[in-house]
Amino acid sequence: MPKLPPHLSFPILFSQNELLNQIGMEENTEIKLLWLKILRLVARNIAIIFIIFILAMFIGEGGVWKFSSASIPLHTRDYIILSLWGLYVAGLLIGLWRERLGGLLSLVFMAINIIIFTIEGDKNLTNFYVLLLPSILYILSWYFHHRFARQP
């Protein structure tokens, strides 16, 4: 039996992967896994840098001891914002092991912090938006990991 040209012998009921394999364009899962590892590495490194930076600012201000004995008394709003920062850092730390949980926690707590500052009328919140980067990278890393894991 003579062999038909590829465009004539193309079966209709194939999955996307089978179609790609038939025309010689199989998906390269090694490249996907490499990009996933790079994304995770970048997310974790940025999170660690942010954690070190935030802790250095907190320690530079005197930590808990100097805050409690400050000449300017702290109000309820200040304690709420400090606790949100602590929960944000906790979310980044959790994200080192559980990307989805850590990403969501840190994203939610920093978003609440941004909302509080927006309600108070602060106009320059660009630096707070930058702090959302590791949270978004954690969530993307988790999403792509589960998306690739479900493929046959």
mmCIF file of C-alpha atoms in Angstrom:
data_model
loop_
_atom_site.group_PDB
_atom_site.id
_atom_site.type_symbol
_atom_site.label_atom_id
_atom_site.label_comp_id
_atom_site.label_asym_id
_atom_site.label_seq_id
_atom_site.Cartn_x
_atom_site.Cartn_y
_atom_site.Cartn_z
ATOM 1 C CA MET A 1 0.000 0.000 0.000
ATOM 2 C CA PRO A 2 1.517 3.356 -0.993
ATOM 3 C CA LYS A 3 2.205 5.860 1.759
ATOM 4 C CA LEU A 4 -0.011 8.938 1.609
ATOM 5 C CA PRO A 5 1.373 12.436 2.119
ATOM 6 C CA PRO A 6 1.118 13.623 5.759
ATOM 7 C CA HIS A 7 -1.646 16.131 5.067
ATOM 8 C CA LEU A 8 -3.869 13.397 3.596
ATOM 9 C CA SER A 9 -3.246 10.720 6.223
ATOM 10 C CA PHE A 10 -3.826 13.014 9.152
ATOM 11 C CA PRO A 11 -6.274 11.362 11.591
ATOM 12 C CA ILE A 12 -9.007 13.547 12.991
ATOM 13 C CA LEU A 13 -9.394 12.216 16.537
ATOM 14 C CA PHE A 14 -5.981 12.819 18.069
ATOM 15 C CA SER A 15 -5.111 14.636 21.236
ATOM 16 C CA GLN A 16 -2.958 17.729 21.012
ATOM 17 C CA ASN A 17 0.173 15.851 22.141
ATOM 18 C CA GLU A 18 -0.384 13.088 19.590
ATOM 19 C CA LEU A 19 -0.815 15.686 16.843
ATOM 20 C CA LEU A 20 2.397 17.411 17.850
ATOM 21 C CA ASN A 21 4.236 14.077 17.957
ATOM 22 C CA GLN A 22 2.947 13.119 14.509
ATOM 23 C CA ILE A 23 4.205 16.293 12.852
ATOM 24 C CA GLY A 24 7.518 16.121 14.690
ATOM 25 C CA MET A 25 6.941 18.960 17.132
ATOM 26 C CA GLU A 26 6.665 17.068 20.406
ATOM 27 C CA GLU A 27 6.579 19.140 23.536
ATOM 28 C CA ASN A 28 9.891 19.315 25.276
ATOM 29 C CA THR A 29 9.110 18.707 28.937
ATOM 30 C CA GLU A 30 12.763 19.089 29.908
ATOM 31 C CA ILE A 31 12.690 22.732 28.841
ATOM 32 C CA LYS A 32 9.439 23.283 30.755
ATOM 33 C CA LEU A 33 10.927 21.740 33.886
ATOM 34 C CA LEU A 34 14.055 23.884 33.523
ATOM 35 C CA TRP A 35 11.947 27.052 33.298
ATOM 36 C CA LEU A 36 9.933 25.921 36.300
ATOM 37 C CA LYS A 37 13.126 25.404 38.324
ATOM 38 C CA ILE A 38 14.383 28.838 37.281
ATOM 39 C CA LEU A 39 11.035 30.428 38.232
ATOM 40 C CA ARG A 40 11.123 28.757 41.649
ATOM 41 C CA LEU A 41 14.727 29.784 42.204
ATOM 42 C CA VAL A 42 13.996 33.411 41.289
ATOM 43 C CA ALA A 43 10.874 33.490 43.507
ATOM 44 C CA ARG A 44 12.735 32.057 46.491
ATOM 45 C CA ASN A 45 15.776 34.305 46.069
ATOM 46 C CA ILE A 46 13.662 37.450 45.771
ATOM 47 C CA ALA A 47 11.637 36.380 48.826
ATOM 48 C CA ILE A 48 14.814 35.805 50.855
ATOM 49 C CA ILE A 49 16.186 39.207 49.811
ATOM 50 C CA PHE A 50 12.911 40.891 50.831
ATOM 51 C CA ILE A 51 12.841 39.033 54.159
ATOM 52 C CA ILE A 52 16.404 40.103 54.963
ATOM 53 C CA PHE A 53 15.626 43.703 53.953
ATOM 54 C CA ILE A 54 12.441 43.896 56.056
ATOM 55 C CA LEU A 55 14.100 42.300 59.094
ATOM 56 C CA ALA A 56 17.071 44.661 58.750
ATOM 57 C CA MET A 57 14.695 47.642 58.743
ATOM 58 C CA PHE A 58 12.846 46.292 61.779
ATOM 59 C CA ILE A 59 16.051 45.592 63.714
ATOM 60 C CA GLY A 60 17.489 48.957 62.643
ATOM 61 C CA GLU A 61 14.498 50.669 64.201
ATOM 62 C CA GLY A 62 15.167 48.899 67.486
ATOM 63 C CA GLY A 63 12.892 45.912 67.129
ATOM 64 C CA VAL A 64 10.127 45.243 69.615
ATOM 65 C CA TRP A 65 11.899 46.856 72.572
ATOM 66 C CA LYS A 66 12.398 50.266 71.034
ATOM 67 C CA PHE A 67 8.930 50.277 69.477
ATOM 68 C CA SER A 68 7.313 49.642 72.854
ATOM 69 C CA SER A 69 9.292 52.410 74.576
ATOM 70 C CA ALA A 70 9.216 54.934 71.732
ATOM 71 C CA SER A 71 8.884 58.622 72.482
ATOM 72 C CA ILE A 72 6.034 58.724 69.975
ATOM 73 C CA PRO A 73 3.302 56.386 71.189
ATOM 74 C CA LEU A 74 2.063 53.812 68.733
ATOM 75 C CA HIS A 75 -1.594 53.774 67.882
ATOM 76 C CA THR A 76 -3.812 50.850 66.991
ATOM 77 C CA ARG A 77 -3.228 51.524 63.287
ATOM 78 C CA ASP A 78 0.534 51.195 63.795
ATOM 79 C CA TYR A 79 0.159 47.843 65.539
ATOM 80 C CA ILE A 80 -2.106 46.606 62.756
ATOM 81 C CA ILE A 81 0.413 47.632 60.079
ATOM 82 C CA LEU A 82 3.308 46.064 62.003
ATOM 83 C CA SER A 83 1.372 42.812 62.381
ATOM 84 C CA LEU A 84 0.530 42.838 58.655
ATOM 85 C CA TRP A 85 4.240 43.208 57.853
ATOM 86 C CA GLY A 86 5.017 40.306 60.182
ATOM 87 C CA LEU A 87 2.343 38.160 58.535
ATOM 88 C CA TYR A 88 3.694 39.145 55.106
ATOM 89 C CA VAL A 89 7.172 37.958 56.114
ATOM 90 C CA ALA A 90 5.634 34.765 57.546
ATOM 91 C CA GLY A 91 3.893 34.206 54.202
ATOM 92 C CA LEU A 92 7.191 34.604 52.358
ATOM 93 C CA LEU A 93 8.836 32.111 54.709
ATOM 94 C CA ILE A 94 5.995 29.613 54.269
ATOM 95 C CA GLY A 95 6.316 30.087 50.520
ATOM 96 C CA LEU A 96 9.810 28.597 50.628
ATOM 97 C CA TRP A 97 8.142 25.224 51.323
ATOM 98 C CA ARG A 98 4.516 25.640 50.215
ATOM 99 C CA GLU A 99 4.368 28.004 47.254
ATOM 100 C CA ARG A 100 0.603 28.344 46.957
ATOM 101 C CA LEU A 101 -0.052 28.900 50.653
ATOM 102 C CA GLY A 102 2.885 31.270 51.138
ATOM 103 C CA GLY A 103 2.114 33.185 47.960
ATOM 104 C CA LEU A 104 -1.530 33.641 48.854
ATOM 105 C CA LEU A 105 -0.807 34.636 52.457
ATOM 106 C CA SER A 106 1.844 37.184 51.569
ATOM 107 C CA LEU A 107 -0.265 38.539 48.687
ATOM 108 C CA VAL A 108 -3.341 38.986 50.886
ATOM 109 C CA PHE A 109 -1.496 40.623 53.786
ATOM 110 C CA MET A 110 0.434 43.032 51.568
ATOM 111 C CA ALA A 111 -2.753 43.853 49.651
ATOM 112 C CA ILE A 112 -4.476 44.694 52.955
ATOM 113 C CA ASN A 113 -1.488 46.878 53.852
ATOM 114 C CA ILE A 114 -1.768 48.679 50.493
ATOM 115 C CA ILE A 115 -5.512 49.158 51.004
ATOM 116 C CA ILE A 116 -4.933 50.688 54.442
ATOM 117 C CA PHE A 117 -2.373 53.145 53.058
ATOM 118 C CA THR A 118 -4.647 53.982 50.107
ATOM 119 C CA ILE A 119 -7.571 54.716 52.428
ATOM 120 C CA GLU A 120 -5.326 57.039 54.436
ATOM 121 C CA GLY A 121 -4.566 58.996 51.268
ATOM 122 C CA ASP A 122 -0.976 57.981 50.479
ATOM 123 C CA LYS A 123 -0.270 58.559 46.798
ATOM 124 C CA ASN A 124 3.168 56.947 46.353
ATOM 125 C CA LEU A 125 2.650 53.211 46.841
ATOM 126 C CA THR A 126 4.982 51.995 44.094
ATOM 127 C CA ASN A 127 7.405 50.434 46.569
ATOM 128 C CA PHE A 128 4.559 48.393 48.057
ATOM 129 C CA TYR A 129 3.600 47.056 44.635
ATOM 130 C CA VAL A 130 7.162 45.812 44.200
ATOM 131 C CA LEU A 131 6.721 43.802 47.405
ATOM 132 C CA LEU A 132 3.969 41.817 45.675
ATOM 133 C CA LEU A 133 6.520 40.328 43.246
ATOM 134 C CA PRO A 134 7.601 37.260 45.280
ATOM 135 C CA SER A 135 3.964 36.481 46.098
ATOM 136 C CA ILE A 136 3.012 36.512 42.434
ATOM 137 C CA LEU A 137 6.076 34.442 41.503
ATOM 138 C CA TYR A 138 5.202 31.870 44.186
ATOM 139 C CA ILE A 139 1.669 31.541 42.835
ATOM 140 C CA LEU A 140 2.903 31.263 39.234
ATOM 141 C CA SER A 141 5.430 28.632 40.279
ATOM 142 C CA TRP A 142 2.734 26.594 42.002
ATOM 143 C CA TYR A 143 0.363 26.975 39.032
ATOM 144 C CA PHE A 144 2.899 25.865 36.429
ATOM 145 C CA HIS A 145 4.089 22.988 38.607
ATOM 146 C CA HIS A 146 0.570 21.578 38.866
ATOM 147 C CA ARG A 147 -0.183 22.293 35.232
ATOM 148 C CA PHE A 148 2.864 20.333 34.071
ATOM 149 C CA ALA A 149 2.293 17.554 36.609
ATOM 150 C CA ARG A 150 -1.173 16.807 35.189
ATOM 151 C CA GLN A 151 0.098 16.284 31.664
ATOM 152 C CA PRO A 152 0.637 12.656 30.594
#
